[in-house]
Coordinates of C-alpha atoms and ligand atoms in Angstrom, one line a residue:
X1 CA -4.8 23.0 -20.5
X2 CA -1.6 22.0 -21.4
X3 CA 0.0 24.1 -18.9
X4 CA -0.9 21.7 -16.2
X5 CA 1.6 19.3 -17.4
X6 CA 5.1 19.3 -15.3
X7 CA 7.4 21.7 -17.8
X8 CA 9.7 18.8 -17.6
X9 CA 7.9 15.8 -18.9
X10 CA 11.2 14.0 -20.5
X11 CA 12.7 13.8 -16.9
X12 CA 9.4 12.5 -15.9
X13 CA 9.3 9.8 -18.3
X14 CA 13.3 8.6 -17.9
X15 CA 12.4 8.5 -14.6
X16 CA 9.6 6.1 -15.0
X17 CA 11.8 4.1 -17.3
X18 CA 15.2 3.7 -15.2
X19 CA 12.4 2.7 -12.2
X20 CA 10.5 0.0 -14.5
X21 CA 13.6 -1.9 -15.5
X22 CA 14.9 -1.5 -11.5
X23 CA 11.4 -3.6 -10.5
X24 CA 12.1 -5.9 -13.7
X25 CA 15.6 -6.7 -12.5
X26 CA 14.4 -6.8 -8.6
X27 CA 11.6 -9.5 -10.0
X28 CA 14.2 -11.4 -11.7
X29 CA 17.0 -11.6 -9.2
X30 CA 14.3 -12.3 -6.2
X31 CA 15.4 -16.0 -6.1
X32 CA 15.7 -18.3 -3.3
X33 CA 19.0 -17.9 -1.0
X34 CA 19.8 -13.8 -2.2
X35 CA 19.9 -11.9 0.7
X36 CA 17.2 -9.2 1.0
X37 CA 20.0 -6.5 1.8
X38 CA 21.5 -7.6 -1.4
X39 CA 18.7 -7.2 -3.4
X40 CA 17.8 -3.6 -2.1
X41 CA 21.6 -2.5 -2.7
X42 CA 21.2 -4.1 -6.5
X43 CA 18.2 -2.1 -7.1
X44 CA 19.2 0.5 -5.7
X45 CA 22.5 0.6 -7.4
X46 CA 20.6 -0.5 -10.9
X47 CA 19.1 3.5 -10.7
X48 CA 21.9 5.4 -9.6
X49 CA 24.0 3.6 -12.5
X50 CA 21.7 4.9 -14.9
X51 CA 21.4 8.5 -13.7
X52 CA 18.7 9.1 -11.6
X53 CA 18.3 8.3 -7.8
X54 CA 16.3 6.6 -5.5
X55 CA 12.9 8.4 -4.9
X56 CA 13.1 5.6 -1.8
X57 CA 14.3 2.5 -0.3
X58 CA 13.8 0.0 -2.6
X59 CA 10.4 -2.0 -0.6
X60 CA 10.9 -5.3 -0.2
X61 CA 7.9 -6.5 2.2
X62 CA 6.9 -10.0 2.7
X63 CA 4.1 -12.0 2.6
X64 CA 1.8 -10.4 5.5
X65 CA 3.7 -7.2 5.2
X66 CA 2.1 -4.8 2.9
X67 CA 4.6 -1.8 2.8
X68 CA 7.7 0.3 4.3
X69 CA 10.0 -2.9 4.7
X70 CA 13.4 -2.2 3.6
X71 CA 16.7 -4.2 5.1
X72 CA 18.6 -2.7 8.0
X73 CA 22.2 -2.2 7.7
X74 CA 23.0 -5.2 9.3
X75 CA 20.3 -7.2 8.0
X76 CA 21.2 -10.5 7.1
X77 CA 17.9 -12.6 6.2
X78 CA 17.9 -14.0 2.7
X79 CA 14.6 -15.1 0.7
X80 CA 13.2 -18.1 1.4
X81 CA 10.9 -20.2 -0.9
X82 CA 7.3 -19.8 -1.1
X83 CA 8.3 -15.4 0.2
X84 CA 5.2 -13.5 -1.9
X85 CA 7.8 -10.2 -2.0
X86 CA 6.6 -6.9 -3.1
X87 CA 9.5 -4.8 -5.1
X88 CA 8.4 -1.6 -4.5
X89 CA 10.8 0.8 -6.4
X90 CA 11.6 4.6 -7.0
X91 CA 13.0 6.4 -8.9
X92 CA 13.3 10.5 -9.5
X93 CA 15.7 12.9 -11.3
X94 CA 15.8 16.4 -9.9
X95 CA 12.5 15.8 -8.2
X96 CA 10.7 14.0 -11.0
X97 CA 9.3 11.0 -9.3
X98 CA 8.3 7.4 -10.6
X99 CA 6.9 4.6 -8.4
X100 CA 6.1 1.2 -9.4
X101 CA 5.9 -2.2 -7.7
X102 CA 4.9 -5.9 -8.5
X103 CA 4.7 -8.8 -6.7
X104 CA 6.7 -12.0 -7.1
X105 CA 6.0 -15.8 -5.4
X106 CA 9.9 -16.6 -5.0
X107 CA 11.0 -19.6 -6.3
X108 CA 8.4 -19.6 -8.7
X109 CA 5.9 -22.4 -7.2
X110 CA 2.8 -20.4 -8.1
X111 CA 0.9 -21.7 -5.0
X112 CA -0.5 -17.6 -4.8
X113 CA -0.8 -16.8 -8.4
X114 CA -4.4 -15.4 -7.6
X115 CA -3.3 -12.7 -5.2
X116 CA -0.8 -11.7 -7.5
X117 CA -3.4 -12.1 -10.9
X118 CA -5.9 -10.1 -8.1
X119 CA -3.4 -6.8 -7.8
X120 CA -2.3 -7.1 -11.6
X121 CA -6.1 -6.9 -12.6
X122 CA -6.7 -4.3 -9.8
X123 CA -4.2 -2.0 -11.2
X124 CA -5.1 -2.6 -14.9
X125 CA -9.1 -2.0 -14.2
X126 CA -7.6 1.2 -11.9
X127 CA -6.1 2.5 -15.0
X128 CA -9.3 1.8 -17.7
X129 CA -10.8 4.7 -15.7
X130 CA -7.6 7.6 -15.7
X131 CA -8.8 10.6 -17.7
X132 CA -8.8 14.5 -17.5
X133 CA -11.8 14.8 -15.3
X134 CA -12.7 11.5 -14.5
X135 CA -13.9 10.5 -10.9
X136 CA -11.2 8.9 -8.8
X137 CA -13.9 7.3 -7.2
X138 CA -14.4 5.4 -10.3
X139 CA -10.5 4.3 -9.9
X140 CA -11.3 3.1 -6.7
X141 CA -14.7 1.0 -7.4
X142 CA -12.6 -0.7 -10.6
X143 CA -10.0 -2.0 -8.4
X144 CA -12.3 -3.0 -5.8
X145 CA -14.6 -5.1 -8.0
X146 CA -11.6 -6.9 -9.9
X147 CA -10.3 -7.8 -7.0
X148 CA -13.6 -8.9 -5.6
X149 CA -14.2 -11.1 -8.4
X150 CA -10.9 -13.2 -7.4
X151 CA -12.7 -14.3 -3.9
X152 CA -9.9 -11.7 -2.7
X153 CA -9.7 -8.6 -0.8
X154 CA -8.4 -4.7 -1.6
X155 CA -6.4 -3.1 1.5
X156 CA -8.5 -0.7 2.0
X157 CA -6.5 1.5 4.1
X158 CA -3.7 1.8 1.6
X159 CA -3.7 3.8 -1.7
X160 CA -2.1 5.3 -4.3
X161 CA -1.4 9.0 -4.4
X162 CA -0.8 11.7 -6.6
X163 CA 2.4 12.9 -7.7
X164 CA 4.4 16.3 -7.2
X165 CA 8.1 17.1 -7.4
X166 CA 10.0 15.9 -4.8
X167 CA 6.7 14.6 -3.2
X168 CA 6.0 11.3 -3.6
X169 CA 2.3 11.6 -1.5
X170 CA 0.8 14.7 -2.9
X171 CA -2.4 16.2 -2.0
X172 CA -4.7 13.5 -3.8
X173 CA -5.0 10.0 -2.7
X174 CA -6.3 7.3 -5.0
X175 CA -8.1 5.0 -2.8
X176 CA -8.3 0.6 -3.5
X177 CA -12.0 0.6 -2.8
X178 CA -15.1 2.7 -3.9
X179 CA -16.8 5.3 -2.1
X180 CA -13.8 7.1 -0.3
X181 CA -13.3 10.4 -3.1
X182 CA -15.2 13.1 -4.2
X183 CA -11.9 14.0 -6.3
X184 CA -12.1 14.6 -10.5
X185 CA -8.6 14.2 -12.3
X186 CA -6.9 16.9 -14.4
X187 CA -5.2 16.9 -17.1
X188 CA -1.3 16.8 -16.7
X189 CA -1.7 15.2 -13.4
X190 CA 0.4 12.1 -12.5
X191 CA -0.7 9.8 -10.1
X192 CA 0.1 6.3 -8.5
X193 CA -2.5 3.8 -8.5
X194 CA -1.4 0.6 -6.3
X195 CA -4.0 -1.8 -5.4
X196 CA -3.5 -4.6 -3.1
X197 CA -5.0 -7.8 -2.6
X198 CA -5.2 -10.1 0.2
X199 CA -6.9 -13.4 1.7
X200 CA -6.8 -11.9 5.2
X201 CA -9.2 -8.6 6.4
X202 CA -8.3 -6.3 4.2
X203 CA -6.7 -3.7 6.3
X204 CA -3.3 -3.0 7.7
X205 CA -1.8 -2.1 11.1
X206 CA 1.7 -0.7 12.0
X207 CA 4.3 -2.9 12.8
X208 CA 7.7 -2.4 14.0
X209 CA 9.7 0.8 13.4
X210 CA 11.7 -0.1 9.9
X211 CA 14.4 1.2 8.4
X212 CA 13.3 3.9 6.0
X213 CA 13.4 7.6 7.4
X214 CA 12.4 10.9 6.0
X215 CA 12.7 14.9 6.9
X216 CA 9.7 16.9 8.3
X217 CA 11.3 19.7 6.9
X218 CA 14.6 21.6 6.1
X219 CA 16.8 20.9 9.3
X220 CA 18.6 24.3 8.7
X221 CA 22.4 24.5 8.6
X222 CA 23.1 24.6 12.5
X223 CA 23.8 20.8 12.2
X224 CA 26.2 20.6 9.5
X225 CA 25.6 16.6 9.3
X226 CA 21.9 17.0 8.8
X227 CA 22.3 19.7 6.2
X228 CA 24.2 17.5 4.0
X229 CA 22.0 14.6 4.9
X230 CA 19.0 16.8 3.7
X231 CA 20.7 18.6 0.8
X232 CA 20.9 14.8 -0.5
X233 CA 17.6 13.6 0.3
X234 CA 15.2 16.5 0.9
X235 CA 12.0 15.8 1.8
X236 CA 12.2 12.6 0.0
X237 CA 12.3 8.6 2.2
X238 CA 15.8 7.4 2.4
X239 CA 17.0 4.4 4.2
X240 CA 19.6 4.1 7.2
X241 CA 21.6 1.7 4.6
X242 CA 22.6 4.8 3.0
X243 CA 24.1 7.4 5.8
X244 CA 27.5 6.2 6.5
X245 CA 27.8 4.6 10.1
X246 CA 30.0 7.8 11.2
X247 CA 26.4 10.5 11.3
X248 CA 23.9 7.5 11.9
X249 CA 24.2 8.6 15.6
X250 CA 23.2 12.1 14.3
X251 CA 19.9 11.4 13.4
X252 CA 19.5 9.3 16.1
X253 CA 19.8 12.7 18.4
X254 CA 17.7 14.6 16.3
X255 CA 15.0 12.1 16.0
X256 CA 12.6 14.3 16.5
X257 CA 12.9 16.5 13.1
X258 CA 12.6 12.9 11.0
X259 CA 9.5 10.6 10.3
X260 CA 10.7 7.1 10.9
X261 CA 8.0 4.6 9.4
X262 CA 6.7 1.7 10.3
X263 CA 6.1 -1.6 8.7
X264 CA 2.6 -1.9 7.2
X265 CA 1.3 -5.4 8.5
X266 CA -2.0 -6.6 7.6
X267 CA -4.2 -7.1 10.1
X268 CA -5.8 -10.6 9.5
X269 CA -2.6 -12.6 9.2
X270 CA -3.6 -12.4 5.1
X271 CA -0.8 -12.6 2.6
X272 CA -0.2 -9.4 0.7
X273 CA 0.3 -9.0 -3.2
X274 CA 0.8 -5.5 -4.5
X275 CA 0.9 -4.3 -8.0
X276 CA 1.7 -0.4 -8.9
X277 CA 1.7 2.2 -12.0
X278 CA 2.7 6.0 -12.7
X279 CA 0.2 7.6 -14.8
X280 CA -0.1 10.7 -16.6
X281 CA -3.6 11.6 -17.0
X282 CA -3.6 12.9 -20.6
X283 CA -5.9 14.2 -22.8
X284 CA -5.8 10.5 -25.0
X285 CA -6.4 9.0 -21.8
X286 CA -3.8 7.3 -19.4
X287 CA -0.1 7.2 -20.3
X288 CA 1.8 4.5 -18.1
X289 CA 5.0 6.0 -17.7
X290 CA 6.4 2.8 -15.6
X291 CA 5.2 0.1 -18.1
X292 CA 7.6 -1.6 -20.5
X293 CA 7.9 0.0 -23.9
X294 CA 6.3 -2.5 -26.7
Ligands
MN301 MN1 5.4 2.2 -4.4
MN302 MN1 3.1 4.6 -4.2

């Protein structure tokens, strides 16, 4: 079976690497008083500087945000004390994708250590069950129950997702809860598991229109604007931050061809912690190509 593994495995992993220590340094520099634009372009810049590029707008959701918040252009908000941010970061190299997130209580007060404990233990039960034809399913009822046995909730209308290049959200969706997959892994797969936990429902609506964009598909070379746009970014999220002000108005006309997303809120009013691995399903079992060597 080893054929099912990507050919390029080594861009795979540096991938995963360059995105681990870009969450690392997000974590560390989330402080009170940095503004959130700030912390985006330093992530952002952490990748690029060490050759690969963003696989998306660095996340940086809040509290009863769950996903898909990343600054404006002109944003100007800055953290605040007490924020429980999600840093939601990837990276890819030629289409070789790695996506990994953890959540941190800014300004270090610890007042919810047991929704971030909840998504850390969600994620680690998660990957206990990764091997060559294991049941998702069996991903999903893991994460469920640790979360569960924190008094706390999974989203269950967010999940993880298999990986592909240049698609982040592949055919396979690892779900937060149990009973939602008939699925079996293979070997040479990678996937993202990313539970959530919350003290509110437990499921998310949309909320306003952010900042982070993507193509439907190839624009074609009519538009010479969106052709370079798309030669850049393919079918890969990119943020607004990142198209000089000059052809912003450019995708504004052609709105139609782009998905624009919305911010993921959750429904309940519950804060939000997230915590997220990429995995290659090996025949040893899971190897976590977005945790920390050692
Ligand atoms: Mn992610
Ligand atoms: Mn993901």
């Amino acid at each position: 079976m080893a054929d099912a593994y990507p050919p390029d495995l080594p861009a795979w992993r540096a991938a995963a690497r360059i995105a681990a220590d870009a969450r690392e340094l997000g974590l560390r520099l989330a402080v009170p008083g940095i503004p959130r634009r700030e912390l985006a372009d330093r992530i952002e810049g952490y990748i690029r500087d060490h050759g690969a590029e963003p696989a998306f707008p660095a996340n940086l959701s809040r509290n009863v945000e769950a996903a898909h918040y990343t600054p404006s252009p002109d944003d100007d908000a800055v953290l605040e004390p007490g924020d429980l941010l999600k840093v939601d970061v990837g990276a890819h190299i030629g289409g070789a994708i790695a996506d990994t997130a953890f959540t941190v209580e800014v300004g270090g007060m610890h007042r919810h250590a047991h929704l971030v404990r909840a998504a850390k233990e969600g994620l680690e039960a998660g990957i206990r069950e990764v091997r060559p034809g294991g049941s998702v399913d069996d991903i999903g009822r893991a994460i469920e129950a640790a979360i569960h046995a924190r008094g706390l909730k999974p989203v269950r209308d967010l999940t993880g997702h298999s990986i592909e290049r240049y698609l982040l959200h592949a055919g396979q969706s690892i779900p937060n809860v149990g009973g939602m997959s008939d699925e079996r892994l293979r070997e040479g797969e990678i996937i993202a598991i990313e539970p959530f936990a919350t003290n509110g429902l437990g499921s998310i609506g949309n909320g306003p229109f952010g900042n982070i964009l993507r193509f439907r598909a190839d624009p074609g070379a009519s538009e010479p604007v969106l052709a370079r746009l798309f030669a850049r970014f393919r079918t890969l999220p990119f943020a607004l931050r990142w198209v000089d002000v000059a052809d912003r108005p450019v995708l504004t006309r052609h709105r139609r061809l782009l998905q624009v997303y919305p911010v993921f809120v959750e429904r309940g009013g519950g804060l939000v912690a997230q915590a997220e691995h990429t995995v290659l399903v090996t025949a040893d079992g899971p190897e976590v190509l977005t945790a920390l060597p050692g």
